[in-house]
Amino acid sequence: MLGSLRPFGSEIVTKVLQPGPGTHVYTGMRVPSGIREAPDGRGTAMKVRQPAAMAIAAVAAVTVAVTGCTTPLGQAALGTSTGGSGSTSSSTSSVPLPSSTTGVSAPPLTSPTSGTVPPTVTTSAPTAPTTTSPSSTAQSSTSPASTHPTAPASNLGPGYVEPDGFVLNKLQPGEKPPQFVAVSFDGAGWHEKWDYFRGIAAKVPFHFTANLTGLYLMDGQHRTYYHGPHHKPGATSLGSWNTPAEVSQQIADLNRAYADGNEIATHFMGHFCDDNPPGAGTWTTADWNSDLDQFFDVWKNYRTIDQNAGLPALTVPASSVKGARTPCLQGSREQLFPALAAHGFTYDQSFTRRGISWPTKSPQYGIWNMGMAEFPMHGTVPGFGTGHVVITMDYNFWYTQEADPNTGQMRKVPPAKSAADSRQVQATYQDMLDGALAGSHAPLLLGNHFEEWNNNAYTDALGNFLIANCGRPEVHCVPFRDIVDWMSIQDPATLARLQAAPPVLGPPNSGSTQP
């Protein structure tokens, strides 16, 4: 019998069981023998590869159990995973087509969204059209493009142009703030998914934040260079390491993402959570400093570490890394924030909040709290009813919709059920946006991964939501960096007024949205 899966933020304690016959253990993950897991660390693997690197079509068919730990609400017990950046997968989501969802209201779960592409199994990844350059969310401005965030913070001000083209503005009396939508991807180590979201950005003005797991810049032959806090050299909660070719592809993807105006942040290194103690939940400031020191060491010296002078140059400045999300959303502000401040960070994405509200800044450490919202799922969820609140991350949606309450395992469902799950998540995103637009315009901060869970239900839901809404006059789909910079130039009284607005806990006319 296997242990149980849990959603991020769960307070349920699951019993740690010994593996049975024919089972391999990967730091809390159990899979049938003969299958290689390739996690980025936030729980179940997104890609599953046999030792011969032959792709397995459906990750949902793999039985995975993750041991549990007790964490406060809003801090994750689990996470997800990607494989090597150059790996292939036989289950890659196709680029969504424009949805019939107008952005005014989301379709109910029972009503198919015309034009929405259901999860698709393909043998190759989608690529962005070469004839269309990524669009910009910029307002018209004669200001020159900036090299931010390597530029001094004093350069920030009205008219400042972000790398993705968004132009900072200072709110005037009576003016509504922009409606930001920020998407981040933990791990960011799967080439085909980089291509997929580049395809989205070629259709609509969309830029994002990639939270890089630093070990993706190292190959497995040199794993012992990494020494996670209180663990043996080379130990990690990742299930596999990149090959030299995958490291090269990862660097190319990072370089292109940065050149396109996207942001690179950190997801730290070994992804140690409480299921592989001592995990991030118990780390001290010294531990966080150690992991960050190693992250930037590998960032700058990966060629020497990998003993591979032929690797391409990483053209993303280390000084541009200003944001973080901890493994499994674990850790405490008191221990984490001093380390972030010491490394020049400006924000953190790890600590969730009930409802959608304007982020606040730590007065002691100067770190913005950019955590995800806990928000009600659209419609009815079997076993939970209506109004079930979840952390707005793809894994939590999957757990809510498809975890078997009797076994604790994710159910393998037919494509039609995955498509219905996808529509429900897209409708939840739309509820969030519509509620924010009707309220204080607080930013949507969405957490995701490069994954193919539930027949690509969550990749498709996000892609269709972005295509339906990015580019609307009042909506700006930008990296987390842009929101932090925009808030930094507002008058303190104006920002305090926005922060004091009640959190949005539902769509318009739900009784949970306040102007």
C-alpha positions as MATLAB code, in Angstrom:
seq = 'MLGSLRPFGSEIVTKVLQPGPGTHVYTGMRVPSGIREAPDGRGTAMKVRQPAAMAIAAVAAVTVAVTGCTTPLGQAALGTSTGGSGSTSSSTSSVPLPSSTTGVSAPPLTSPTSGTVPPTVTTSAPTAPTTTSPSSTAQSSTSPASTHPTAPASNLGPGYVEPDGFVLNKLQPGEKPPQFVAVSFDGAGWHEKWDYFRGIAAKVPFHFTANLTGLYLMDGQHRTYYHGPHHKPGATSLGSWNTPAEVSQQIADLNRAYADGNEIATHFMGHFCDDNPPGAGTWTTADWNSDLDQFFDVWKNYRTIDQNAGLPALTVPASSVKGARTPCLQGSREQLFPALAAHGFTYDQSFTRRGISWPTKSPQYGIWNMGMAEFPMHGTVPGFGTGHVVITMDYNFWYTQEADPNTGQMRKVPPAKSAADSRQVQATYQDMLDGALAGSHAPLLLGNHFEEWNNNAYTDALGNFLIANCGRPEVHCVPFRDIVDWMSIQDPATLARLQAAPPVLGPPNSGSTQP';
ca = [
       0.000    0.000    0.000;
       1.253    3.441   -0.873;
       1.092    6.682    1.037;
      -1.280    9.507    0.118;
      -0.886   12.567   -2.036;
      -1.736   15.932   -0.537;
      -2.409   19.363   -1.999;
      -0.072   22.266   -1.307;
      -1.072   23.921    1.919;
      -2.699   20.824    3.376;
      -2.517   20.275    7.101;
      -3.212   16.545    6.797;
      -0.469   14.258    8.065;
      -0.013   11.100    6.037;
       1.752    8.025    7.306;
       5.170    7.368    5.846;
       5.058    3.801    4.598;
       7.819    1.512    3.488;
       7.889    0.711   -0.225;
       6.430   -2.572   -1.332;
       7.831   -5.072   -3.824;
       8.614   -3.721   -7.248;
       8.723   -0.125   -6.062;
      11.564    2.363   -6.134;
      11.765    5.283   -3.713;
      12.845    8.758   -4.795;
      12.873   10.952   -1.702;
       9.238   10.524   -0.867;
       8.039    9.484   -4.317;
       7.148    5.887   -5.091;
       6.775    4.642   -8.637;
       6.750    1.197  -10.218;
      10.230   -0.174  -10.802;
      11.666    0.375  -14.252;
      10.329    3.925  -14.504;
      12.528    6.930  -14.023;
      11.050   10.012  -12.388;
      12.241   13.431  -13.479;
      10.849   15.863  -10.923;
      11.533   19.531  -10.418;
      10.501   19.008   -6.871;
       6.934   20.151   -6.377;
       5.480   16.680   -5.994;
       4.487   14.307   -8.756;
       6.596   14.149  -11.868;
       5.434   15.978  -14.944;
       7.441   13.832  -17.296;
       8.133   10.163  -16.842;
      10.915    8.526  -18.796;
      12.133    4.960  -18.970;
      15.878    4.476  -18.531;
      16.204    4.261  -22.308;
      14.595    7.715  -22.483;
      11.506    6.426  -24.315;
       8.588    8.667  -23.472;
       5.537    7.293  -21.692;
       2.364    8.816  -23.036;
       0.325    9.362  -19.887;
       1.924   10.520  -16.655;
      -1.410    9.949  -14.940;
      -0.925    6.213  -15.432;
       2.045    6.206  -13.090;
       1.275    5.483   -9.460;
       3.052    8.068   -7.338;
       2.817    8.551   -3.590;
       4.323   11.384   -1.650;
       4.944   11.313    2.056;
       3.316   14.024    4.106;
       4.235   16.595    6.686;
       2.343   19.166    8.690;
       2.543   22.734    7.394;
       0.521   25.865    8.103;
      -2.282   26.760    5.733;
      -0.847   28.301    2.612;
       2.498   26.535    2.823;
       2.940   23.557    0.585;
       3.586   20.008    1.539;
       4.242   18.966   -2.021;
       5.458   20.328   -5.273;
       5.870   19.285   -8.871;
       8.505   18.365  -11.200;
       9.929   18.645  -14.589;
      12.464   16.493  -16.235;
      15.605   17.463  -18.019;
      15.249   20.471  -20.200;
      16.022   18.624  -23.368;
      13.879   15.570  -22.790;
      11.090   14.561  -25.090;
       7.570   13.684  -24.074;
       4.785   12.050  -25.980;
       2.127   14.081  -24.202;
       2.589   17.737  -24.993;
      -0.256   20.215  -25.034;
      -1.023   21.935  -28.293;
      -1.181   25.715  -28.465;
      -4.725   26.733  -27.528;
      -6.920   28.528  -29.993;
      -8.824   31.646  -28.961;
     -11.634   30.680  -26.613;
     -15.167   31.932  -26.933;
     -14.828   33.138  -23.366;
     -15.000   36.905  -23.686;
     -13.535   37.806  -20.341;
     -16.856   39.218  -19.180;
     -17.999   36.018  -17.569;
     -16.703   32.472  -17.519;
     -18.702   29.592  -18.969;
     -20.139   27.098  -16.496;
     -18.410   23.785  -16.123;
     -21.235   21.994  -17.907;
     -21.098   24.275  -20.950;
     -18.276   23.467  -23.391;
     -16.243   26.484  -24.406;
     -16.389   26.662  -28.170;
     -12.979   26.915  -29.739;
     -11.098   25.613  -26.730;
      -8.604   22.958  -27.710;
      -8.929   19.882  -25.467;
      -5.822   18.181  -24.105;
      -3.991   16.571  -26.985;
      -1.333   13.898  -27.208;
       1.279   14.819  -29.773;
       4.772   13.735  -30.597;
       6.320   17.139  -31.010;
       6.133   20.417  -29.186;
       4.388   23.469  -30.584;
       6.621   26.279  -31.670;
       5.971   29.971  -31.823;
       5.281   31.321  -35.307;
       8.427   32.886  -36.724;
       6.505   35.579  -38.546;
       4.991   37.128  -35.425;
       7.064   38.762  -32.729;
       5.801   38.690  -29.131;
       3.408   41.527  -28.502;
       3.958   44.155  -25.872;
       1.826   45.500  -23.073;
       3.515   48.856  -23.453;
       1.668   52.105  -23.457;
       2.850   54.610  -26.019;
       6.021   56.257  -24.800;
       9.136   57.815  -26.192;
      11.211   56.535  -23.294;
      14.066   54.272  -24.409;
      14.037   50.601  -23.514;
      15.723   49.841  -20.223;
      18.219   47.179  -19.262;
      16.368   46.709  -15.991;
      16.695   45.009  -13.562;
      20.459   45.553  -13.721;
      19.749   49.281  -13.755;
      19.760   51.082  -10.392;
      16.417   51.197   -8.622;
      16.617   55.000   -8.699;
      15.922   54.805  -12.444;
      12.390   53.632  -11.739;
       9.704   56.206  -12.294;
       6.797   57.154  -14.539;
       7.624   56.372  -18.161;
      10.123   53.671  -17.249;
      10.001   50.881  -19.855;
      10.266   47.315  -18.591;
      12.103   44.689  -20.686;
       8.754   43.276  -21.838;
       7.587   46.732  -22.950;
       5.269   47.597  -20.081;
       5.533   51.283  -19.223;
       5.304   52.266  -15.566;
       2.748   54.913  -14.680;
       1.962   56.716  -11.463;
      -1.708   56.720  -10.528;
      -3.481   60.045  -10.518;
      -6.416   60.849   -8.188;
      -9.463   58.847   -9.241;
      -7.520   56.704  -11.697;
      -7.820   52.903  -11.521;
      -4.670   50.820  -11.444;
      -3.760   48.451  -14.271;
      -5.197   44.956  -13.973;
      -2.104   42.782  -13.752;
      -2.001   39.054  -14.430;
       1.331   37.465  -13.461;
       2.135   33.832  -14.235;
       5.132   31.960  -12.869;
       6.471   28.480  -13.571;
       8.426   26.582  -10.925;
      11.465   24.642  -12.082;
      11.227   25.833  -15.701;
      13.192   22.908  -17.076;
      11.238   21.462  -20.007;
      12.105   22.672  -23.503;
       8.803   21.691  -25.118;
       6.871   23.727  -22.564;
       9.126   26.729  -23.121;
       8.117   26.447  -26.782;
       4.445   26.085  -25.888;
       4.291   29.311  -23.887;
       6.408   31.128  -26.461;
       3.615   30.156  -28.843;
       1.086   31.811  -26.532;
       3.232   34.957  -26.406;
       3.263   35.069  -30.205;
      -0.550   35.281  -30.193;
      -1.210   37.717  -27.336;
       0.866   40.149  -25.220;
       2.027   37.725  -22.546;
       5.257   37.608  -20.534;
       5.979   35.535  -17.460;
       8.347   34.662  -14.619;
      10.344   31.415  -14.701;
      11.431   30.221  -11.246;
      14.557   28.285  -12.162;
      15.710   25.262  -10.193;
      19.454   25.901  -10.176;
      20.458   22.256  -10.494;
      19.200   22.320  -14.083;
      22.490   24.044  -14.926;
      24.431   21.013  -13.695;
      24.755   17.569  -15.233;
      24.505   14.365  -13.253;
      28.184   13.511  -13.509;
      29.060   16.472  -11.301;
      26.190   16.301   -8.849;
      28.382   16.156   -5.753;
      29.392   19.775   -6.312;
      26.041   20.705   -4.807;
      25.858   20.305   -1.030;
      22.373   21.068    0.240;
      22.012   22.271    3.823;
      22.399   19.312    6.222;
      22.404   16.773    3.381;
      25.138   14.742    1.757;
      26.959   16.164   -1.276;
      24.968   15.382   -4.403;
      21.740   14.651   -2.520;
      18.573   16.233   -3.887;
      14.836   15.685   -3.980;
      14.962   15.799   -7.769;
      14.481   12.393   -9.355;
      16.957   12.829  -12.183;
      19.704   15.091  -13.440;
      20.177   16.782  -16.767;
      22.528   15.406  -19.388;
      25.129   17.799  -20.876;
      22.880   18.241  -23.922;
      19.938   19.107  -21.678;
      22.027   21.657  -19.780;
      22.894   23.273  -23.104;
      19.232   23.391  -24.121;
      18.254   24.808  -20.739;
      20.721   27.670  -21.152;
      19.413   28.393  -24.636;
      15.839   28.518  -23.323;
      16.799   30.866  -20.488;
      18.674   33.171  -22.861;
      15.775   33.369  -25.273;
      13.248   33.930  -22.500;
      15.261   36.823  -21.086;
      15.801   38.345  -24.535;
      12.048   38.182  -25.107;
      11.435   40.253  -21.964;
      10.516   37.486  -19.544;
      11.869   37.299  -15.996;
      14.070   34.620  -14.454;
      13.670   34.110  -10.686;
      14.797   31.281   -8.396;
      13.220   28.088   -7.108;
      16.452   27.427   -5.181;
      18.501   24.249   -5.670;
      17.821   20.756   -4.270;
      14.122   21.197   -3.534;
      14.298   19.789   -0.017;
      10.872   19.718    1.630;
       9.748   18.229    4.903;
       9.368   14.786    3.293;
      13.179   14.756    2.884;
      14.357   16.274    6.178;
      15.759   18.596    7.106;
      13.562   20.404    4.616;
      12.858   24.025    3.860;
      10.226   24.209    6.572;
      12.932   24.073    9.236;
      15.714   25.960    7.446;
      17.459   28.827    9.176;
      18.682   32.020    7.562;
      22.114   30.416    7.300;
      20.590   27.489    5.378;
      18.784   29.780    2.947;
      21.979   31.787    2.476;
      23.859   28.581    1.700;
      21.369   27.452   -0.936;
      21.261   30.896   -2.549;
      25.062   31.170   -2.514;
      25.229   27.856   -4.357;
      22.494   28.919   -6.784;
      24.500   31.948   -7.877;
      27.780   30.012   -7.834;
      26.342   27.500  -10.285;
      24.763   30.317  -12.300;
      28.159   31.952  -12.819;
      30.439   28.908  -12.922;
      28.415   26.092  -14.526;
      31.006   25.557  -17.279;
      33.749   24.927  -14.741;
      31.482   22.838  -12.509;
      30.278   20.711  -15.433;
      33.825   20.593  -16.877;
      32.330   21.529  -20.216;
      33.816   24.603  -21.874;
      31.573   23.980  -24.878;
      28.393   24.971  -23.054;
      26.842   28.202  -24.341;
      27.157   31.418  -22.386;
      24.288   32.256  -20.053;
      23.494   35.824  -21.065;
      20.957   36.424  -18.283;
      22.639   38.653  -15.669;
      22.717   37.116  -12.214;
      21.802   40.564  -10.895;
      18.451   40.287  -12.681;
      17.272   37.537  -10.312;
      15.103   39.450   -7.835;
      12.337   37.002   -6.901;
      12.006   33.588   -5.269;
       9.585   30.795   -4.511;
      10.638   28.252   -1.894;
      10.406   24.474   -2.309;
       6.884   23.328   -1.443;
       6.046   26.885   -0.335;
       7.769   25.994    2.933;
       9.873   28.094    5.264;
       9.223   31.111    7.455;
       9.464   34.780    6.611;
      11.592   35.335    9.678;
      14.310   32.988    8.419;
      13.916   33.437    4.644;
      13.589   37.183    4.220;
      16.974   38.137    5.752;
      18.655   35.825    3.229;
      16.670   37.263    0.332;
      17.538   40.800    1.395;
      21.219   39.890    1.732;
      21.202   38.666   -1.878;
      19.512   41.780   -3.269;
      16.067   40.284   -3.801;
      12.981   42.484   -3.895;
      10.111   39.987   -3.607;
       9.022   36.486   -2.607;
       6.211   34.280   -3.981;
       6.011   31.666   -1.214;
       3.331   32.707    1.275;
      -0.292   32.543    0.169;
      -3.195   34.791    1.120;
      -6.958   34.274    1.348;
      -8.547   36.052   -1.601;
      -7.070   38.429   -4.166;
      -5.555   41.545   -2.641;
      -2.777   44.034   -3.266;
       0.611   42.762   -2.034;
       2.318   44.284    0.970;
       5.981   44.844    1.741;
       7.925   43.660    4.752;
       8.880   46.846    6.625;
      11.858   45.120    8.230;
      13.444   43.501    5.183;
      11.958   45.387    2.241;
      10.665   42.188    0.606;
       7.328   42.273   -1.216;
       4.931   39.427   -0.386;
       3.824   38.190   -3.814;
       2.199   34.914   -2.782;
      -0.697   33.262   -4.592;
      -4.336   33.670   -3.666;
      -6.557   31.072   -2.023;
      -9.752   31.296   -4.057;
     -12.999   29.307   -4.532;
     -13.118   26.849   -7.418;
     -15.752   27.637  -10.041;
     -18.902   25.545   -9.792;
     -19.180   22.287   -7.908;
     -16.326   19.950   -7.056;
     -17.392   16.351   -6.304;
     -16.615   15.581   -2.692;
     -16.152   19.253   -1.810;
     -19.345   20.919   -3.020;
     -19.468   24.565   -4.067;
     -17.186   27.353   -2.931;
     -14.232   25.051   -2.227;
     -11.176   27.247   -1.657;
      -7.817   26.189   -3.090;
      -4.402   27.710   -3.571;
      -4.471   28.830   -7.195;
      -1.734   26.533   -8.455;
      -2.040   23.820  -11.094;
      -1.120   20.970   -8.746;
      -3.759   21.990   -6.219;
      -6.388   22.074   -8.946;
      -5.370   18.565  -10.007;
      -5.515   17.248   -6.464;
      -8.901   18.853   -5.854;
     -10.410   17.414   -9.001;
      -8.834   13.988   -9.361;
      -7.406   12.692   -6.067;
      -9.148    9.460   -5.081;
     -10.284    9.914   -1.454;
      -9.997    6.182   -0.822;
      -6.471    5.639   -2.098;
      -4.977    9.117   -2.044;
      -3.803    8.603   -5.620;
      -4.572   10.670   -8.673;
      -7.177    9.016  -10.848;
      -6.427    8.236  -14.470;
      -9.367    9.751  -16.312;
     -10.471    9.791  -19.957;
      -9.807   12.844  -22.120;
     -13.408   14.002  -21.843;
     -13.137   14.259  -18.045;
      -9.786   16.041  -18.350;
     -11.387   18.514  -20.748;
     -14.177   19.192  -18.218;
     -11.563   19.691  -15.473;
      -9.722   22.090  -17.742;
     -12.844   24.144  -18.407;
     -13.522   24.372  -14.679;
     -10.028   25.682  -13.965;
     -10.238   28.155  -16.847;
     -13.569   29.327  -15.423;
     -11.935   29.702  -11.999;
      -9.231   31.899  -13.521;
     -11.974   33.934  -15.189;
     -13.835   34.291  -11.891;
     -10.641   35.629  -10.362;
     -10.058   38.158  -13.116;
     -13.671   39.305  -13.321;
     -13.795   39.704   -9.542;
     -10.559   41.689   -9.474;
     -11.741   43.962  -12.293;
     -14.967   44.629  -10.404;
     -13.009   45.305   -7.227;
      -9.680   46.990   -6.550;
      -7.865   45.614   -9.628;
      -5.617   43.601   -7.317;
      -3.157   41.526   -9.382;
      -3.731   37.868  -10.217;
      -0.628   35.930   -9.135;
      -0.839   32.441  -10.646;
       1.528   29.567   -9.836;
       2.170   26.848  -12.393;
       4.701   24.351  -13.670;
       5.862   22.959  -16.951;
       3.696   19.841  -16.683;
       1.259   17.586  -18.486;
      -0.949   16.462  -15.620;
      -4.452   15.191  -16.248;
      -3.931   14.977  -20.010;
      -2.628   18.554  -20.105;
      -5.811   19.904  -18.504;
      -4.019   22.676  -16.591;
      -1.667   23.735  -19.349;
      -4.665   24.064  -21.656;
      -6.724   25.928  -19.037;
      -3.978   28.476  -18.501;
      -3.226   28.861  -22.195;
      -6.858   29.406  -23.126;
      -7.337   31.857  -20.279;
      -4.314   33.872  -21.402;
      -5.438   33.961  -25.024;
      -8.933   35.068  -23.987;
      -7.731   37.911  -21.762;
      -4.172   39.097  -22.394;
      -4.364   42.099  -24.663;
      -7.696   43.374  -23.374;
      -7.239   47.145  -22.905;
      -7.276   46.990  -19.109;
      -5.374   43.684  -18.662;
      -1.578   43.437  -18.568;
      -0.048   39.934  -18.535;
       3.416   40.708  -17.214;
       6.157   39.159  -15.066;
       6.073   39.561  -11.287;
       8.956   42.035  -11.655;
       6.758   44.616  -13.403;
       4.161   44.599  -10.636;
       6.810   45.081   -7.948;
       8.309   47.984   -9.883;
       4.898   49.559  -10.492;
       4.002   49.408   -6.804;
       7.412   50.831   -5.873;
       6.780   54.141   -7.661;
       3.275   54.817   -6.307;
       2.566   57.411   -3.654;
       2.503   55.619   -0.266;
      -1.005   56.882    0.471;
      -2.294   55.621   -2.879;
      -0.758   52.204   -2.369;
      -2.053   52.007    1.198;
      -5.573   52.694   -0.089;
      -5.293   49.824   -2.571;
      -3.896   47.481    0.061;
      -6.746   48.326    2.428;
      -9.400   47.175   -0.044;
     -11.173   43.950    0.985;
      -9.816   40.810   -0.678;
     -11.757   39.483   -3.654;
     -13.258   36.076   -2.863;
     -15.465   35.506   -5.891;
     -16.693   36.822   -9.251;
     -18.950   39.879   -9.567;
     -22.392   39.583   -7.982;
     -21.218   36.727   -5.790;
     -21.297   38.833   -2.650;
     -17.530   38.457   -2.316;
     -16.307   41.369   -4.461;
     -15.952   44.872   -3.072;
     -15.146   48.005   -5.120;
];
